[in-house]
Coordinates of C-alpha atoms and ligand atoms in Angstrom, one line a residue:
M120 CA 4.8 -13.5 -36.5
A121 CA 4.2 -11.1 -33.2
T122 CA 7.3 -9.9 -31.8
M123 CA 7.9 -11.3 -28.4
E124 CA 7.5 -8.6 -25.2
Q125 CA 10.8 -7.7 -23.9
L126 CA 10.7 -6.6 -20.4
A127 CA 13.2 -3.9 -19.2
N128 CA 15.2 -2.9 -15.7
L129 CA 14.4 0.1 -14.3
I130 CA 17.6 1.7 -13.6
N131 CA 17.9 5.9 -13.0
G132 CA 14.4 5.9 -14.1
Q133 CA 15.2 4.7 -17.4
Q134 CA 13.8 1.6 -18.7
V135 CA 16.9 -0.5 -20.1
S136 CA 18.0 -3.9 -21.2
A137 CA 20.6 -5.8 -19.8
H138 CA 24.3 -4.3 -20.2
S139 CA 25.2 -7.7 -21.8
G140 CA 22.6 -7.6 -24.2
K141 CA 21.0 -11.3 -23.2
W142 CA 17.8 -12.5 -22.1
L143 CA 16.0 -15.0 -20.1
D144 CA 12.7 -16.6 -21.4
N145 CA 9.7 -16.0 -19.7
V146 CA 7.3 -19.0 -19.9
E147 CA 3.1 -19.0 -19.2
P148 CA 3.1 -22.0 -17.1
A149 CA -0.9 -22.8 -18.1
T150 CA 0.4 -22.9 -21.7
G151 CA 4.0 -24.1 -21.7
A152 CA 4.7 -21.3 -24.1
V153 CA 7.8 -18.9 -23.9
Y154 CA 5.6 -15.5 -24.3
S155 CA 8.2 -12.8 -23.7
Q156 CA 11.9 -12.5 -22.3
I157 CA 13.7 -10.8 -19.3
P158 CA 16.9 -9.0 -18.8
H159 CA 19.7 -11.5 -18.0
S160 CA 21.4 -8.8 -15.8
D161 CA 24.4 -9.3 -14.2
Q162 CA 27.1 -7.6 -11.7
T163 CA 27.2 -4.7 -14.3
D164 CA 23.4 -4.2 -14.5
I165 CA 23.4 -4.2 -10.3
N166 CA 26.3 -2.0 -9.9
A167 CA 24.4 0.7 -12.4
A168 CA 21.0 0.4 -10.2
V169 CA 23.1 0.5 -6.9
T170 CA 25.0 3.9 -8.0
A171 CA 21.4 5.4 -9.1
A172 CA 20.0 4.2 -5.6
N173 CA 23.2 5.9 -3.9
N174 CA 23.0 9.0 -5.7
A175 CA 19.3 9.5 -4.9
F176 CA 19.5 8.8 -1.6
A177 CA 20.2 12.3 0.1
E178 CA 17.3 13.7 -1.5
W179 CA 15.0 11.1 -1.3
S180 CA 15.9 10.3 2.6
A181 CA 15.7 14.5 3.2
M182 CA 12.0 14.7 1.6
P183 CA 9.5 15.5 4.1
V184 CA 7.4 12.6 5.1
A185 CA 4.2 13.6 3.7
K186 CA 5.9 13.9 0.4
R187 CA 7.6 10.5 0.3
S188 CA 3.8 9.3 1.2
A189 CA 2.4 11.1 -1.6
H190 CA 4.7 9.4 -4.1
L191 CA 3.4 6.2 -2.9
Q192 CA -0.2 7.1 -2.6
A193 CA 0.3 8.0 -6.2
L194 CA 1.7 4.8 -7.2
A195 CA -1.2 3.0 -5.3
D196 CA -3.9 5.0 -7.2
L197 CA -2.3 4.0 -11.0
L198 CA -2.0 0.4 -9.4
E199 CA -5.9 0.5 -8.6
E200 CA -6.8 1.9 -11.9
N201 CA -4.9 -0.7 -13.5
L202 CA -6.0 -3.5 -11.5
E203 CA -7.4 -5.5 -14.2
D204 CA -4.5 -5.2 -16.4
F205 CA -2.0 -6.4 -13.8
A206 CA -4.5 -9.4 -12.7
H207 CA -4.5 -10.7 -16.0
A208 CA -0.3 -9.8 -16.4
E209 CA -0.2 -11.7 -13.1
S210 CA -2.5 -14.8 -14.0
I211 CA -0.3 -15.1 -17.3
D212 CA 2.9 -14.8 -15.6
T213 CA 2.0 -17.6 -12.6
G214 CA -0.8 -19.4 -13.4
K215 CA -2.8 -18.8 -10.8
P216 CA -6.6 -18.0 -11.3
V217 CA -7.2 -14.5 -12.7
S218 CA -9.6 -14.1 -9.8
L219 CA -7.3 -14.8 -7.1
A220 CA -5.2 -12.2 -8.7
R221 CA -7.9 -9.8 -9.0
T222 CA -9.4 -10.1 -5.4
V223 CA -6.2 -10.8 -3.5
D224 CA -2.9 -10.3 -5.2
I225 CA -3.5 -6.9 -6.7
P226 CA -5.8 -5.1 -4.0
R227 CA -3.3 -6.5 -1.5
A228 CA -0.8 -4.7 -3.1
V229 CA -2.2 -1.5 -3.2
A230 CA -3.2 -2.0 0.3
N231 CA 0.7 -2.6 0.6
L232 CA 1.7 0.9 -0.8
R233 CA -1.1 2.5 1.2
F234 CA -0.6 1.2 4.6
F235 CA 3.0 2.0 4.6
A236 CA 2.8 5.4 2.8
A237 CA 0.4 6.3 5.9
A238 CA 2.4 4.5 8.7
V239 CA 5.3 6.1 8.0
A240 CA 3.5 9.5 9.1
H241 CA 2.7 7.7 12.5
T242 CA 6.3 6.2 13.6
Q243 CA 7.7 7.4 17.0
S244 CA 10.6 7.4 18.5
D245 CA 11.9 6.1 22.0
A246 CA 12.7 8.7 24.9
Y247 CA 13.5 8.1 28.3
F248 CA 14.1 10.2 31.3
T249 CA 17.1 8.7 33.1
D250 CA 17.0 9.0 36.9
N251 CA 16.5 12.7 36.4
H252 CA 20.1 13.1 34.9
A253 CA 19.8 12.3 31.2
I254 CA 17.5 12.0 28.6
N255 CA 17.8 9.4 26.0
Y256 CA 16.4 9.1 22.6
T257 CA 16.7 7.2 19.7
L258 CA 17.1 8.7 16.3
R259 CA 16.0 6.2 13.3
K260 CA 17.7 7.2 10.2
P261 CA 17.1 5.4 7.0
V262 CA 20.0 2.8 6.2
G263 CA 20.7 3.8 2.9
V264 CA 20.0 1.5 -0.3
A265 CA 17.8 -1.6 0.6
G266 CA 18.1 -4.8 -1.6
C267 CA 14.8 -6.5 -2.0
I268 CA 14.5 -10.1 -3.6
S269 CA 11.3 -11.2 -4.1
P270 CA 9.9 -15.0 -4.9
W271 CA 7.2 -16.1 -7.3
N272 CA 4.4 -17.3 -5.5
L273 CA 2.5 -13.6 -4.7
P274 CA 4.6 -11.8 -7.1
L275 CA 3.3 -8.4 -6.8
Y276 CA 2.3 -8.9 -3.1
L277 CA 5.4 -9.7 -2.0
F278 CA 7.2 -7.3 -3.7
T279 CA 5.2 -4.2 -2.8
W280 CA 5.5 -5.9 0.9
K281 CA 9.3 -4.7 0.9
I282 CA 9.7 -1.7 -1.4
A283 CA 6.8 0.3 0.5
P284 CA 8.3 0.3 3.8
A285 CA 12.1 0.6 2.7
L286 CA 10.6 3.5 0.3
A287 CA 8.6 5.1 3.0
I288 CA 11.2 5.4 5.6
G289 CA 13.3 7.2 3.3
C290 CA 15.6 4.5 1.7
T291 CA 16.2 3.7 -1.9
V292 CA 15.7 0.6 -3.5
V293 CA 17.0 -2.0 -5.9
G294 CA 14.6 -4.7 -6.2
K295 CA 15.2 -8.5 -7.7
P296 CA 11.9 -9.8 -8.4
S297 CA 12.1 -13.5 -9.3
E298 CA 12.7 -14.5 -12.8
I299 CA 9.8 -17.2 -12.8
T300 CA 7.5 -14.2 -12.5
P301 CA 8.8 -11.0 -13.6
M302 CA 6.1 -9.3 -15.0
T303 CA 4.0 -7.6 -12.6
A304 CA 7.1 -5.8 -11.4
H305 CA 8.1 -4.7 -14.6
K306 CA 4.7 -3.2 -14.9
L307 CA 5.1 -1.5 -11.4
G308 CA 8.1 0.1 -12.7
A309 CA 6.6 1.4 -15.5
L310 CA 4.0 3.2 -13.1
T311 CA 6.6 4.3 -10.9
I312 CA 7.5 6.6 -13.9
D313 CA 4.0 7.5 -14.6
A314 CA 3.6 8.4 -10.9
G315 CA 6.7 11.1 -10.9
F316 CA 9.0 9.2 -8.8
P317 CA 12.5 10.9 -8.5
Q318 CA 14.8 8.7 -10.9
G319 CA 17.1 6.3 -8.7
V320 CA 14.5 6.0 -5.9
L321 CA 13.0 2.6 -7.1
N322 CA 15.4 0.4 -9.2
I323 CA 14.3 -2.9 -10.7
V324 CA 16.8 -5.3 -11.9
H325 CA 15.8 -8.6 -13.5
G326 CA 17.5 -11.7 -14.1
S327 CA 18.5 -15.3 -12.5
G328 CA 19.1 -15.5 -8.4
A329 CA 22.5 -16.9 -9.0
T330 CA 23.7 -13.5 -11.1
A331 CA 21.7 -10.6 -10.4
G332 CA 20.5 -11.9 -7.2
A333 CA 23.8 -13.0 -5.7
A334 CA 25.5 -9.5 -7.2
L335 CA 22.8 -7.7 -5.3
V336 CA 23.7 -9.4 -1.8
E337 CA 27.3 -9.4 -2.3
H338 CA 27.6 -5.6 -3.1
P339 CA 29.0 -3.5 -0.5
D340 CA 27.1 -0.3 -0.8
V341 CA 23.6 -2.4 0.1
P342 CA 23.8 -2.3 3.6
A343 CA 20.1 -4.1 4.0
I344 CA 19.0 -7.1 2.6
S345 CA 15.3 -7.7 2.8
F346 CA 14.5 -11.4 1.1
T347 CA 11.5 -13.9 0.8
G348 CA 12.2 -17.1 -0.9
G349 CA 13.0 -20.9 0.0
T350 CA 15.2 -21.7 3.2
V351 CA 18.1 -22.9 1.6
T352 CA 18.4 -19.7 -0.8
G353 CA 17.9 -17.8 2.3
Q354 CA 21.0 -19.8 4.1
A355 CA 23.2 -18.9 1.2
I356 CA 22.3 -15.0 1.4
A357 CA 23.1 -15.4 4.8
R358 CA 26.1 -16.6 4.3
T359 CA 27.4 -14.1 2.2
A360 CA 25.6 -10.9 4.1
G361 CA 26.4 -12.3 7.5
P362 CA 30.2 -11.8 7.4
M363 CA 29.2 -8.5 5.8
L364 CA 27.2 -7.6 9.0
K365 CA 24.5 -6.7 6.9
K366 CA 21.0 -6.3 8.4
L367 CA 19.3 -9.3 7.1
A368 CA 15.2 -10.0 6.9
L369 CA 14.8 -13.5 6.0
E370 CA 11.3 -15.0 5.4
L371 CA 11.6 -18.7 4.5
G372 CA 9.3 -22.0 3.9
G373 CA 6.7 -23.7 5.9
K374 CA 5.1 -26.6 6.9
N375 CA 2.4 -25.3 8.5
P376 CA 0.2 -27.5 10.7
F377 CA -4.0 -27.0 10.7
I378 CA -5.3 -28.6 13.7
V379 CA -8.7 -29.3 14.4
F380 CA -10.2 -30.4 17.9
E381 CA -13.3 -32.2 18.0
D382 CA -15.4 -29.3 19.5
A383 CA -14.6 -27.3 16.5
N384 CA -17.5 -26.1 14.2
M385 CA -16.7 -28.7 11.5
P386 CA -18.3 -27.2 8.3
E387 CA -16.3 -23.8 9.0
A388 CA -13.1 -25.7 10.0
L389 CA -13.4 -28.0 6.4
D390 CA -13.9 -24.7 4.5
H391 CA -10.9 -23.0 5.6
A392 CA -8.6 -26.3 5.4
I393 CA -9.8 -26.5 1.7
R394 CA -8.6 -23.1 0.8
A395 CA -5.7 -23.4 3.5
A396 CA -4.5 -26.3 1.6
F397 CA -5.3 -25.3 -2.3
T398 CA -5.4 -21.8 -2.7
N399 CA -3.0 -20.6 -5.2
Q400 CA -3.0 -24.3 -6.2
G401 CA -1.1 -24.6 -2.7
Q402 CA 1.8 -22.3 -3.3
I403 CA 1.6 -20.2 -0.7
C404 CA 4.1 -20.1 2.3
L405 CA 1.2 -20.1 4.8
C406 CA -1.0 -22.7 3.4
G407 CA -1.7 -25.8 5.5
S408 CA 0.2 -28.7 4.4
R409 CA 0.0 -30.8 7.7
I410 CA -3.9 -31.5 8.8
F411 CA -4.1 -33.0 12.2
V412 CA -7.9 -33.8 13.5
Q413 CA -9.1 -35.3 16.7
R414 CA -9.8 -38.9 16.2
S415 CA -13.6 -38.7 16.9
R416 CA -14.0 -36.5 14.0
Y417 CA -11.1 -37.6 11.8
D418 CA -13.3 -40.0 9.3
E419 CA -15.6 -37.3 8.6
F420 CA -13.1 -34.6 8.2
V421 CA -11.7 -36.7 5.6
A422 CA -14.7 -37.2 3.7
G423 CA -15.7 -33.8 4.0
M424 CA -11.8 -32.6 2.3
I425 CA -12.5 -35.3 -0.4
E426 CA -16.0 -33.9 -1.4
R427 CA -14.8 -30.1 -1.0
A428 CA -11.6 -31.1 -3.0
Q429 CA -13.9 -31.7 -6.2
D430 CA -14.6 -27.9 -6.1
F431 CA -11.0 -27.4 -7.1
K432 CA -11.2 -28.2 -10.6
P433 CA -8.0 -27.5 -12.8
G434 CA -8.9 -24.9 -15.4
D435 CA -7.8 -22.0 -17.6
P436 CA -6.3 -19.4 -15.3
L437 CA -7.7 -16.7 -17.4
D438 CA -11.4 -17.8 -17.4
H439 CA -12.8 -15.9 -14.4
E440 CA -15.0 -19.0 -13.5
T441 CA -11.7 -21.1 -12.8
R442 CA -10.6 -21.4 -8.9
F443 CA -7.6 -24.1 -9.5
G444 CA -4.9 -23.0 -11.9
S445 CA -1.6 -24.0 -13.2
L446 CA 1.4 -24.8 -11.1
V447 CA 4.3 -22.1 -11.7
S448 CA 6.5 -23.7 -13.9
A449 CA 7.3 -27.6 -15.4
E450 CA 10.4 -27.8 -13.0
H451 CA 8.0 -27.4 -10.0
K452 CA 5.4 -29.4 -11.3
Q453 CA 8.2 -32.1 -11.5
K454 CA 9.2 -31.6 -7.7
V455 CA 5.4 -31.5 -6.3
C456 CA 5.2 -34.9 -8.3
S457 CA 8.5 -36.5 -7.0
Y458 CA 6.7 -35.9 -3.5
I459 CA 3.6 -37.4 -4.5
Q460 CA 5.6 -40.5 -5.6
L461 CA 7.8 -40.2 -2.3
A462 CA 4.3 -40.1 -0.1
K463 CA 3.3 -43.4 -2.2
D464 CA 6.5 -44.9 -1.4
E465 CA 6.2 -44.1 2.3
G466 CA 2.9 -45.8 2.6
G467 CA 0.7 -43.2 2.3
T468 CA -2.8 -43.6 0.4
I469 CA -3.6 -41.0 -2.3
E470 CA -7.4 -40.1 -1.0
C471 CA -7.9 -37.7 -4.2
G472 CA -5.7 -36.2 -7.2
G473 CA -2.0 -37.8 -7.2
K474 CA -1.8 -36.9 -10.9
E475 CA -2.3 -34.6 -13.7
P476 CA -6.1 -34.1 -15.2
D477 CA -7.3 -35.8 -18.2
A478 CA -6.4 -33.8 -21.0
D479 CA -9.7 -33.5 -22.1
A480 CA -10.7 -32.1 -18.7
L481 CA -9.2 -29.0 -19.8
P482 CA -9.6 -26.3 -22.4
P483 CA -7.6 -26.5 -25.4
R484 CA -5.6 -23.6 -24.8
V485 CA -3.7 -24.8 -21.5
R486 CA -3.4 -28.6 -22.3
G487 CA 0.2 -28.4 -22.6
G488 CA 0.3 -26.4 -19.0
C489 CA 1.6 -27.4 -15.6
F490 CA -1.6 -28.9 -14.1
L491 CA -2.2 -31.1 -10.9
E492 CA -5.2 -32.1 -9.1
P493 CA -5.2 -31.1 -5.7
T494 CA -4.1 -34.1 -3.8
I495 CA -5.2 -35.4 -0.6
I496 CA -2.9 -38.1 1.4
T497 CA -3.7 -40.2 4.5
G498 CA -2.0 -42.8 6.4
L499 CA 1.4 -41.3 7.0
N500 CA 3.2 -40.4 10.3
A501 CA 4.6 -37.3 11.4
Q502 CA 8.0 -37.8 10.8
C503 CA 8.3 -39.2 7.4
R504 CA 9.8 -37.0 4.8
T505 CA 6.5 -36.1 3.0
N506 CA 5.6 -34.6 6.5
Q507 CA 8.6 -32.9 7.0
E508 CA 9.8 -31.3 4.2
E509 CA 8.2 -28.2 2.0
I510 CA 6.2 -29.2 -1.0
F511 CA 5.0 -26.4 -1.8
G512 CA 2.0 -27.4 -4.3
P513 CA -1.5 -28.9 -4.0
V514 CA -0.7 -31.5 -1.6
T515 CA -1.9 -31.8 1.9
T516 CA -1.7 -35.0 4.4
I517 CA -4.6 -35.6 6.8
M518 CA -3.6 -37.7 10.3
P519 CA -5.6 -38.0 13.2
F520 CA -4.7 -37.6 16.8
D521 CA -5.7 -38.1 20.6
H522 CA -4.5 -35.6 23.0
E523 CA -3.0 -32.1 23.4
E524 CA 0.2 -32.8 24.1
E525 CA 0.7 -35.3 21.3
V526 CA -0.4 -33.3 18.4
L527 CA 1.5 -30.3 19.8
Q528 CA 4.5 -32.5 19.7
R529 CA 3.4 -33.6 16.6
A530 CA 2.8 -29.8 15.0
N531 CA 6.4 -28.7 16.5
G532 CA 8.1 -31.3 15.1
T533 CA 9.2 -30.0 11.9
P534 CA 12.5 -27.5 11.2
Y535 CA 9.7 -25.1 10.1
G536 CA 7.9 -22.3 12.1
L537 CA 6.0 -20.0 10.1
A538 CA 2.5 -20.2 10.8
A539 CA -0.3 -22.6 12.4
M540 CA -3.9 -22.9 12.5
L541 CA -6.0 -24.0 15.4
W542 CA -9.6 -25.0 15.3
T543 CA -11.4 -25.1 18.4
N544 CA -14.4 -23.5 20.4
D545 CA -12.9 -23.9 23.6
L546 CA -11.3 -20.7 24.7
D547 CA -8.7 -21.4 27.3
R548 CA -7.4 -24.5 24.9
A549 CA -7.3 -22.1 22.2
H550 CA -4.8 -19.6 24.2
R551 CA -3.1 -22.7 25.7
I552 CA -2.1 -24.4 22.4
A553 CA -1.5 -21.0 20.5
G554 CA 1.1 -19.8 23.0
Q555 CA 3.0 -23.2 22.7
L556 CA 2.8 -23.7 19.0
D557 CA 6.4 -22.8 17.2
A558 CA 5.1 -20.3 14.6
G559 CA 5.6 -16.7 13.9
T560 CA 1.6 -16.6 13.2
V561 CA -1.0 -18.6 14.8
W562 CA -4.6 -18.3 13.3
V563 CA -7.5 -19.4 15.7
N564 CA -10.7 -20.5 13.8
C565 CA -9.3 -18.4 10.7
W566 CA -6.8 -18.7 7.9
L567 CA -4.8 -15.6 6.0
L568 CA -6.6 -12.9 7.8
R569 CA -4.2 -10.3 7.8
D570 CA -3.5 -7.1 9.7
L571 CA -0.7 -5.3 8.6
R572 CA 0.3 -3.7 11.8
V573 CA 1.1 -6.7 13.2
P574 CA 5.0 -8.5 13.1
F575 CA 4.8 -11.2 10.3
G576 CA 7.8 -13.9 9.9
G577 CA 8.6 -17.3 10.8
M578 CA 10.9 -19.2 13.5
K579 CA 13.2 -21.8 13.1
Q580 CA 14.3 -22.6 9.7
S581 CA 11.4 -19.9 8.4
G582 CA 13.0 -16.9 9.1
L583 CA 14.9 -14.3 10.6
G584 CA 13.8 -11.2 12.1
R585 CA 10.0 -9.7 11.2
E586 CA 8.4 -7.8 8.9
G587 CA 5.1 -6.0 8.9
G588 CA 4.0 -2.4 10.8
T589 CA 6.8 -0.8 12.7
E590 CA 9.0 -3.9 12.6
A591 CA 9.6 -3.5 8.7
L592 CA 10.0 0.0 8.9
H593 CA 12.6 -0.2 11.5
F594 CA 14.2 -2.6 9.9
F595 CA 15.6 -0.1 7.0
T596 CA 16.8 2.0 9.6
E597 CA 19.8 2.2 11.8
P598 CA 19.0 3.5 15.2
K599 CA 21.1 5.6 16.9
N600 CA 20.7 6.5 20.7
I601 CA 21.5 9.8 22.0
C602 CA 21.9 10.6 25.6
I603 CA 21.5 14.1 26.8
R604 CA 23.1 14.8 30.2
V605 CA 20.4 17.0 32.2
R606 CA 22.4 19.5 34.6
H607 CA 21.1 20.2 37.9
N608 CA 23.7 23.3 38.6
Ligands
NAD834 P1 13.6 -19.1 -4.3 O1 14.5 -18.9 -2.8 O2 14.2 -19.8 -5.2 O3 13.9 -17.6 -4.8 C1 13.2 -16.3 -4.2 C2 14.3 -15.2 -5.1 O4 15.6 -15.4 -4.5 C3 14.3 -15.2 -6.5 O5 14.0 -13.7 -7.0 C4 15.6 -15.5 -7.1 O6 15.8 -15.2 -8.0 C5 16.5 -15.1 -5.8 N1 17.9 -15.8 -5.8 C6 18.0 -17.5 -5.7 N2 19.1 -17.5 -5.5 C7 19.8 -16.7 -4.9 C8 21.0 -16.0 -4.6 N3 21.9 -16.9 -4.7 N4 21.1 -14.9 -4.1 C9 20.2 -14.1 -4.0 N5 19.1 -14.1 -4.7 C10 18.6 -15.4 -5.0 O7 12.3 -19.2 -4.1 P2 11.2 -19.0 -4.6 O8 11.1 -20.6 -5.2 O9 11.1 -18.3 -5.7 O10 10.0 -19.1 -3.6 C11 9.4 -19.9 -3.3 C12 9.9 -20.2 -1.8 O11 9.6 -19.0 -0.9 C13 9.0 -21.0 -0.8 O12 9.6 -21.8 0.0 C14 8.2 -20.6 -0.2 O13 7.8 -21.1 1.3 C15 8.9 -19.1 0.4 N6 8.0 -18.0 0.8 C16 8.0 -17.6 2.1 C17 7.4 -16.4 2.5 C18 7.3 -16.0 3.6 O14 6.7 -15.0 4.1 N7 7.8 -16.8 4.6 C19 6.4 -16.1 1.3 C20 6.4 -16.5 0.2 C21 7.4 -17.3 -0.2

């Protein structure tokens, strides 16, 4: 029997097991089989990683910017060279189609590293000439050891989205990837050794959120925590980090509206709505999971969505033709199924999907996997739980609306405020509505178009603070104002 691969922590430039010698199983969701194990790290491992990061901080933060950038670029080069290998690993680990991993996740992870490697060279510091008698300028120093905690849905993309700005600005890092999808972060850690990163600059500790994650948040020598994940976890982290007065960036859940006005370009709106609903099996925080369509075009839109959903046939994620893979775990699939049942109980009509694919619709290799058909539900009101709570799976509802004010109120009527999509050809309306939507990002006539320079984050229960561009670099610094009096004899 082949031996099971055992992943390693990266601490002080060494690949090591958990101090306790304990392991957690890592499952391939498309088959349901355990295929590797990760260190079940605890406080002892976190302490070792923080010590290593602290020891590396003085040299890394004092290093010329061009040299730090070069390290990040070297890592990006290696990741790009190994794109196929990483895409394969991400597909096995997450259940997402390998075609998505190789065209989106891994290239975007490379882009994150390159973007922050370049952006840090162009950071500016504010300076003010104060009424002719003083100059104020802001010195921004890296804050120290940054704790970066990432989720399972876009594991490498979101891990690099956090560590790249932290490292670029001069922080050292202890990263805690999701225990559900640890593989690509593990492989990235190995690449940092090949890229010649100084020891201790990037440390990666695997393990559960309750043990390794909590120990990182609680550690007194980690002054900044950048977290992406669920709202409930974010609230728990805030309860610990708040009283310790840590810097905190929280990127949390969403329940994003996708609003289609009657004047929209319908084929385009439909093509984007279907992608926004079902890409990565609906497991993207920015997915549009509540679709509002102006009544005159409602029936046509529902029919168009049902027709297009047929293109998202569940298949083996490792098959390059597959567009729709497995959910990330049996537990998560169970949660999504419970919401489909809830939607029925609340009086919804399942227009398509709503169940597992028939066994013979899947290739034999993946018949034990966590598959669900893309599901479209109508007939629900905006206030029911199905339309209020984050499902985070291949489930979208469609509702008709009549007026602007009505749709604005319903779109804004959830606790979340991460993203919103708006389809119209009326320029005035686009600006009018976009400005009033409760969302950190509003996409007008597009979805998931990203510019890494803009602030990214959520309103209300979707988060605290902003990542992206300068905001991300600034997050990892402690600004200090220096005021110099100008004497006039
Ligand atoms: P999660 O909150 O369960 O876990 C996220 C990470 O936090 C994991 O690494 C986990 O181990 C760790 N963790 C769990 N408990 C912890 C604790 N007490 N202390 C410290 N760390 C802890 O989230 P998930 O299920 O992995 O991801 C899905 C969620 O992430 C969804 O709600 C989704 O909307 C959200 N998300 C948000 C964004 C965004 O940019 N706003 C992006 C992607 C995903």
